[in-house]
Amino acid sequence: MKKYVLRGFSAGVFCTAFILLIGYMLMNEENKQMIDKTAAQAYVKEQGFHVLTDDEIDKLIEEKLELDKQQEEVPKEETTITTEIKIESGMLPQEIAQQLEEAGIIEYSEDFTSFLKEFNYSQKLRVGTYQVNNQQSYKELADLFSKS
């Protein structure tokens, strides 16, 4: 390749880059718009949002913390639910857990069934009628059902 062809090509690339740079700078100057705070807030409100100041946010956080504190101070009244559970021959742990959940003794039958299986109580369950209440733990219930 000859030197003058390479120099001509380089000059063309340089001129093209220079023209693009000038065009970019002119275009950027025309499209620059400074948005002030009030214009931004107006736009956000038009979109259906609410703009809060830092003071309003701090006040809301304080109110939330105060409500949480008040709710912690109010003692929850726990009523004791007592009922009879009858375990019959051939009952599955899931059926026993379902009875307990329906009676309000436990919250989730799946959790109690998992507990029975995990700690090998599911094979030790005995037939009988048992007095249970919602203050008993899973372990206490399982021990009660597995005693002969």
Coordinates of N, CA and C in Angstrom, one line a residue:
M1 N 0.9 -1.2 0.0 CA 0.0 0.0 0.0 C 0.9 1.2 0.0
K2 N 0.5 2.2 -0.7 CA 1.3 3.4 -0.9 C 1.1 4.3 0.3
K3 N 2.1 5.2 0.6 CA 2.0 6.1 1.7 C 0.9 7.1 1.6
Y4 N 0.7 7.6 0.4 CA -0.3 8.7 0.2 C -1.7 8.2 0.3
V5 N -1.9 6.9 0.1 CA -3.3 6.3 0.2 C -3.6 6.2 1.8
L6 N -2.6 5.7 2.5 CA -2.8 5.6 3.9 C -2.9 7.0 4.6
R7 N -2.2 8.0 4.2 CA -2.3 9.3 4.7 C -3.7 9.9 4.4
G8 N -4.2 9.7 3.2 CA -5.5 10.1 2.8 C -6.6 9.5 3.6
F9 N -6.5 8.2 3.8 CA -7.5 7.5 4.6 C -7.4 8.0 6.1
S10 N -6.3 8.2 6.7 CA -6.2 8.8 8.0 C -6.8 10.2 8.1
A11 N -6.5 11.0 7.1 CA -7.1 12.3 7.1 C -8.6 12.3 7.0
G12 N -9.1 11.3 6.3 CA -10.6 11.2 6.2 C -11.2 10.8 7.5
V13 N -10.6 9.8 8.2 CA -11.1 9.4 9.5 C -11.0 10.5 10.5
F14 N -9.9 11.3 10.5 CA -9.8 12.4 11.4 C -10.9 13.5 11.2
C15 N -11.1 13.8 9.9 CA -12.1 14.8 9.5 C -13.5 14.3 9.9
T16 N -13.8 13.1 9.7 CA -15.1 12.5 10.1 C -15.3 12.6 11.6
A17 N -14.3 12.2 12.4 CA -14.4 12.2 13.8 C -14.6 13.7 14.3
F18 N -13.9 14.6 13.7 CA -14.0 16.0 14.1 C -15.4 16.6 13.8
I19 N -16.0 16.2 12.6 CA -17.3 16.7 12.3 C -18.3 16.1 13.2
L20 N -18.2 14.8 13.6 CA -19.1 14.2 14.5 C -19.0 14.8 15.9
L21 N -17.8 15.1 16.3 CA -17.6 15.8 17.6 C -18.3 17.1 17.7
I22 N -18.2 17.9 16.6 CA -18.8 19.2 16.6 C -20.4 19.1 16.6
G23 N -20.9 18.1 15.8 CA -22.3 17.8 15.8 C -22.8 17.4 17.2
Y24 N -22.1 16.6 17.8 CA -22.5 16.1 19.2 C -22.5 17.3 20.2
M25 N -21.5 18.1 20.1 CA -21.5 19.3 21.0 C -22.6 20.2 20.8
L26 N -22.9 20.5 19.5 CA -24.0 21.4 19.2 C -25.4 20.8 19.6
M27 N -25.6 19.5 19.4 CA -26.8 18.9 19.7 C -27.0 18.8 21.2
N28 N -26.0 18.6 22.0 CA -26.1 18.6 23.4 C -26.5 19.9 24.0
E29 N -25.9 21.0 23.5 CA -26.2 22.3 23.9 C -27.7 22.6 23.7
E30 N -28.3 22.2 22.6 CA -29.7 22.4 22.3 C -30.6 21.6 23.2
N31 N -30.2 20.4 23.6 CA -31.1 19.5 24.3 C -31.0 19.6 25.9
K32 N -30.0 20.4 26.3 CA -29.8 20.6 27.7 C -31.0 21.4 28.3
Q33 N -31.6 20.8 29.3 CA -32.7 21.5 30.0 C -32.5 21.3 31.5
M34 N -32.4 22.4 32.2 CA -32.3 22.3 33.6 C -33.7 22.3 34.2
I35 N -34.0 21.3 35.0 CA -35.2 21.1 35.6 C -35.1 21.6 37.1
D36 N -35.9 22.5 37.5 CA -35.8 23.0 38.9 C -36.6 22.1 39.7
K37 N -36.5 22.3 41.0 CA -37.2 21.4 42.0 C -38.7 21.5 41.9
T38 N -39.3 22.7 41.7 CA -40.7 22.8 41.6 C -41.3 22.2 40.3
A39 N -40.5 22.3 39.2 CA -41.0 21.6 38.0 C -41.0 20.1 38.1
A40 N -39.9 19.6 38.8 CA -39.9 18.1 39.1 C -41.0 17.7 39.9
Q41 N -41.3 18.5 41.0 CA -42.4 18.1 41.9 C -43.8 18.2 41.1
A42 N -43.9 19.2 40.3 CA -45.2 19.3 39.5 C -45.3 18.1 38.6
Y43 N -44.2 17.7 37.9 CA -44.3 16.5 37.0 C -44.7 15.2 37.8
V44 N -44.1 15.0 39.0 CA -44.3 13.9 39.8 C -45.8 13.9 40.2
K45 N -46.3 15.0 40.6 CA -47.7 15.1 41.0 C -48.7 14.8 39.9
E46 N -48.3 15.3 38.7 CA -49.1 15.0 37.5 C -49.2 13.5 37.2
Q47 N -48.1 12.8 37.6 CA -48.1 11.3 37.4 C -48.8 10.5 38.5
G48 N -49.4 11.3 39.4 CA -50.2 10.6 40.5 C -49.5 10.3 41.7
F49 N -48.3 10.8 41.9 CA -47.5 10.5 43.1 C -47.6 11.7 44.1
H50 N -47.2 11.4 45.3 CA -47.2 12.5 46.3 C -45.8 12.7 46.8
V51 N -45.4 14.0 46.8 CA -44.0 14.3 47.2 C -44.0 14.7 48.6
L52 N -43.1 14.0 49.4 CA -42.9 14.3 50.8 C -41.6 15.0 51.1
T53 N -41.6 15.9 52.0 CA -40.4 16.6 52.4 C -39.7 15.7 53.4
D54 N -38.4 16.0 53.7 CA -37.7 15.2 54.7 C -38.4 15.3 56.1
D55 N -38.9 16.5 56.4 CA -39.6 16.6 57.7 C -40.8 15.7 57.8
E56 N -41.6 15.7 56.7 CA -42.8 14.8 56.7 C -42.4 13.4 56.8
I57 N -41.4 13.0 56.2 CA -40.9 11.6 56.2 C -40.5 11.2 57.7
D58 N -39.7 12.1 58.3 CA -39.3 11.9 59.7 C -40.5 11.9 60.6
K59 N -41.5 12.7 60.4 CA -42.7 12.7 61.2 C -43.4 11.4 61.1
L60 N -43.6 10.9 59.9 CA -44.3 9.6 59.6 C -43.5 8.4 60.3
I61 N -42.2 8.5 60.2 CA -41.4 7.4 60.9 C -41.6 7.4 62.4
E62 N -41.6 8.6 63.0 CA -41.8 8.8 64.4 C -43.2 8.3 64.8
E63 N -44.2 8.6 64.0 CA -45.6 8.1 64.3 C -45.6 6.6 64.2
K64 N -45.0 6.0 63.2 CA -45.0 4.5 63.1 C -44.3 3.9 64.3
L65 N -43.1 4.4 64.7 CA -42.4 3.9 65.9 C -43.3 4.0 67.1
E66 N -44.0 5.1 67.3 CA -44.8 5.3 68.4 C -46.0 4.3 68.4
L67 N -46.6 4.1 67.3 CA -47.7 3.1 67.2 C -47.2 1.7 67.5
D68 N -46.0 1.4 67.0 CA -45.4 0.0 67.3 C -45.2 -0.1 68.8
K69 N -44.7 0.9 69.4 CA -44.4 0.9 70.8 C -45.7 0.7 71.6
Q70 N -46.8 1.4 71.2 CA -48.0 1.3 71.9 C -48.6 -0.1 71.8
Q71 N -48.5 -0.7 70.6 CA -49.0 -2.1 70.4 C -48.2 -3.1 71.2
E72 N -46.9 -2.9 71.4 CA -46.2 -3.8 72.2 C -46.6 -3.7 73.7
E73 N -47.0 -2.5 74.1 CA -47.3 -2.3 75.5 C -48.7 -3.0 75.8
V74 N -49.6 -3.1 74.9 CA -50.9 -3.6 75.1 C -50.7 -5.2 75.2
P75 N -51.1 -5.7 76.4 CA -50.9 -7.2 76.6 C -52.0 -7.9 75.7
K76 N -51.5 -8.9 75.1 CA -52.4 -9.7 74.3 C -53.1 -10.7 75.2
E77 N -54.4 -10.8 75.1 CA -55.2 -11.7 75.9 C -55.2 -13.0 75.2
E78 N -54.6 -14.0 75.8 CA -54.6 -15.3 75.2 C -55.6 -16.2 76.0
T79 N -56.5 -16.7 75.3 CA -57.5 -17.6 75.9 C -57.0 -19.0 75.7
T80 N -57.2 -19.8 76.7 CA -56.8 -21.2 76.6 C -58.0 -22.0 76.0
I81 N -57.7 -22.7 74.9 CA -58.7 -23.6 74.3 C -58.3 -25.0 74.7
T82 N -59.3 -25.7 75.3 CA -59.1 -27.1 75.7 C -60.1 -27.9 75.0
T83 N -59.7 -29.0 74.5 CA -60.6 -29.9 73.8 C -60.1 -31.4 73.9
E84 N -60.9 -32.3 73.4 CA -60.6 -33.7 73.4 C -60.2 -34.1 72.0
I85 N -59.1 -34.8 71.9 CA -58.7 -35.3 70.6 C -58.8 -36.9 70.7
K86 N -59.4 -37.5 69.7 CA -59.5 -38.9 69.7 C -58.7 -39.5 68.6
I87 N -57.7 -40.3 69.0 CA -56.9 -41.0 68.0 C -57.4 -42.4 67.9
E88 N -57.8 -42.8 66.7 CA -58.3 -44.1 66.4 C -57.2 -44.9 65.7
S89 N -57.4 -46.2 65.7 CA -56.5 -47.1 65.0 C -56.4 -46.8 63.5
G90 N -55.2 -46.8 63.0 CA -55.0 -46.5 61.6 C -55.0 -45.1 61.2
M91 N -55.1 -44.2 62.1 CA -55.1 -42.7 61.8 C -53.7 -42.3 61.4
L92 N -53.6 -41.5 60.4 CA -52.3 -41.0 60.0 C -52.0 -39.7 60.8
P93 N -50.7 -39.4 60.9 CA -50.3 -38.2 61.6 C -50.9 -36.9 61.0
Q94 N -51.1 -36.9 59.7 CA -51.8 -35.8 59.0 C -53.2 -35.6 59.5
E95 N -53.9 -36.7 59.7 CA -55.3 -36.6 60.2 C -55.3 -36.1 61.6
I96 N -54.4 -36.5 62.5 CA -54.4 -36.0 63.9 C -54.1 -34.5 63.9
A97 N -53.1 -34.1 63.1 CA -52.7 -32.7 63.0 C -53.9 -31.9 62.4
Q98 N -54.6 -32.4 61.5 CA -55.8 -31.7 61.0 C -56.8 -31.5 62.1
Q99 N -57.1 -32.5 62.9 CA -58.0 -32.4 64.0 C -57.5 -31.3 65.0
L100 N -56.3 -31.2 65.2 CA -55.7 -30.2 66.2 C -55.9 -28.8 65.6
E101 N -55.6 -28.7 64.3 CA -55.8 -27.4 63.6 C -57.2 -26.9 63.6
E102 N -58.1 -27.8 63.3 CA -59.5 -27.5 63.3 C -60.1 -27.1 64.7
A103 N -59.5 -27.7 65.7 CA -59.9 -27.4 67.1 C -59.2 -26.1 67.6
G104 N -58.3 -25.5 66.8 CA -57.6 -24.3 67.2 C -56.5 -24.6 68.2
I105 N -56.0 -25.8 68.3 CA -54.9 -26.1 69.2 C -53.6 -25.7 68.6
I106 N -53.4 -26.0 67.3 CA -52.2 -25.6 66.6 C -52.6 -24.7 65.4
E107 N -51.6 -24.0 64.9 CA -51.9 -23.1 63.9 C -51.8 -23.7 62.5
Y108 N -50.8 -24.5 62.3 CA -50.5 -25.2 61.0 C -50.4 -26.7 61.1
S109 N -51.2 -27.4 60.5 CA -51.2 -28.9 60.7 C -49.9 -29.4 60.0
E110 N -49.5 -28.8 58.9 CA -48.3 -29.3 58.2 C -47.1 -29.2 59.0
D111 N -47.0 -28.1 59.8 CA -45.8 -28.0 60.7 C -45.8 -29.1 61.8
F112 N -46.9 -29.4 62.3 CA -47.0 -30.4 63.4 C -46.7 -31.8 62.8
T113 N -47.2 -32.1 61.6 CA -47.0 -33.3 60.9 C -45.5 -33.5 60.6
S114 N -44.8 -32.4 60.2 CA -43.4 -32.4 60.0 C -42.6 -32.7 61.3
F115 N -43.1 -32.1 62.3 CA -42.4 -32.3 63.6 C -42.5 -33.8 64.0
L116 N -43.7 -34.3 63.9 CA -43.9 -35.7 64.3 C -43.0 -36.7 63.5
K117 N -42.9 -36.4 62.2 CA -42.0 -37.2 61.3 C -40.5 -37.0 61.6
E118 N -40.1 -35.7 61.8 CA -38.7 -35.4 62.0 C -38.2 -36.0 63.3
F119 N -39.0 -36.0 64.3 CA -38.5 -36.5 65.6 C -39.0 -37.9 65.9
N120 N -39.5 -38.6 64.9 CA -39.9 -40.1 65.0 C -41.0 -40.3 65.9
Y121 N -41.9 -39.4 66.1 CA -43.1 -39.6 66.9 C -44.2 -40.3 66.1
S122 N -44.2 -40.2 64.7 CA -45.2 -40.7 63.9 C -45.4 -42.2 64.0
Q123 N -44.4 -42.9 64.4 CA -44.5 -44.3 64.6 C -44.9 -44.7 66.0
K124 N -44.9 -43.8 66.9 CA -45.1 -44.1 68.3 C -46.5 -43.6 68.8
L125 N -47.4 -43.1 67.9 CA -48.7 -42.6 68.3 C -49.6 -43.7 68.8
R126 N -50.3 -43.5 69.9 CA -51.1 -44.5 70.5 C -52.6 -44.1 70.4
V127 N -53.4 -45.1 70.3 CA -54.9 -45.0 70.2 C -55.4 -44.5 71.6
G128 N -56.3 -43.6 71.5 CA -56.9 -43.1 72.8 C -57.6 -41.7 72.6
T129 N -58.1 -41.2 73.7 CA -58.7 -39.9 73.8 C -57.9 -39.1 74.7
Y130 N -57.5 -37.9 74.3 CA -56.6 -37.0 75.0 C -57.2 -35.6 75.2
Q131 N -56.9 -35.1 76.4 CA -57.3 -33.7 76.7 C -56.1 -32.8 76.3
V132 N -56.3 -31.9 75.4 CA -55.2 -31.0 74.9 C -55.6 -29.6 75.0
N133 N -54.7 -28.7 75.0 CA -55.0 -27.2 75.0 C -54.0 -26.5 74.1
N134 N -54.3 -25.3 73.7 CA -53.5 -24.5 72.8 C -52.2 -24.0 73.4
Q135 N -52.0 -24.2 74.7 CA -50.8 -23.7 75.4 C -49.7 -24.7 75.3
Q136 N -50.0 -25.9 74.9 CA -49.0 -27.0 74.8 C -48.2 -26.9 73.6
S137 N -46.9 -27.2 73.8 CA -45.9 -27.2 72.6 C -46.1 -28.4 71.8
Y138 N -45.5 -28.4 70.6 CA -45.5 -29.6 69.7 C -44.9 -30.8 70.5
K139 N -43.9 -30.6 71.2 CA -43.2 -31.7 71.9 C -44.1 -32.2 73.0
E140 N -44.8 -31.4 73.7 CA -45.7 -31.8 74.8 C -46.9 -32.6 74.2
L141 N -47.4 -32.2 73.1 CA -48.5 -32.9 72.4 C -48.0 -34.2 71.9
A142 N -46.8 -34.3 71.3 CA -46.3 -35.5 70.8 C -46.0 -36.5 71.9
D143 N -45.5 -36.0 73.0 CA -45.2 -36.9 74.1 C -46.5 -37.5 74.7
L144 N -47.5 -36.6 74.8 CA -48.8 -37.1 75.3 C -49.4 -38.2 74.4
F145 N -49.3 -38.0 73.0 CA -49.9 -38.9 72.1 C -49.1 -40.2 72.0
S146 N -47.8 -40.2 72.4 CA -47.0 -41.4 72.2 C -46.9 -42.2 73.5
K147 N -47.4 -41.7 74.6 CA -47.4 -42.5 75.9 C -48.4 -43.6 75.8
S148 N -48.1 -44.7 76.4 CA -49.0 -45.9 76.3 C -49.9 -45.9 77.6

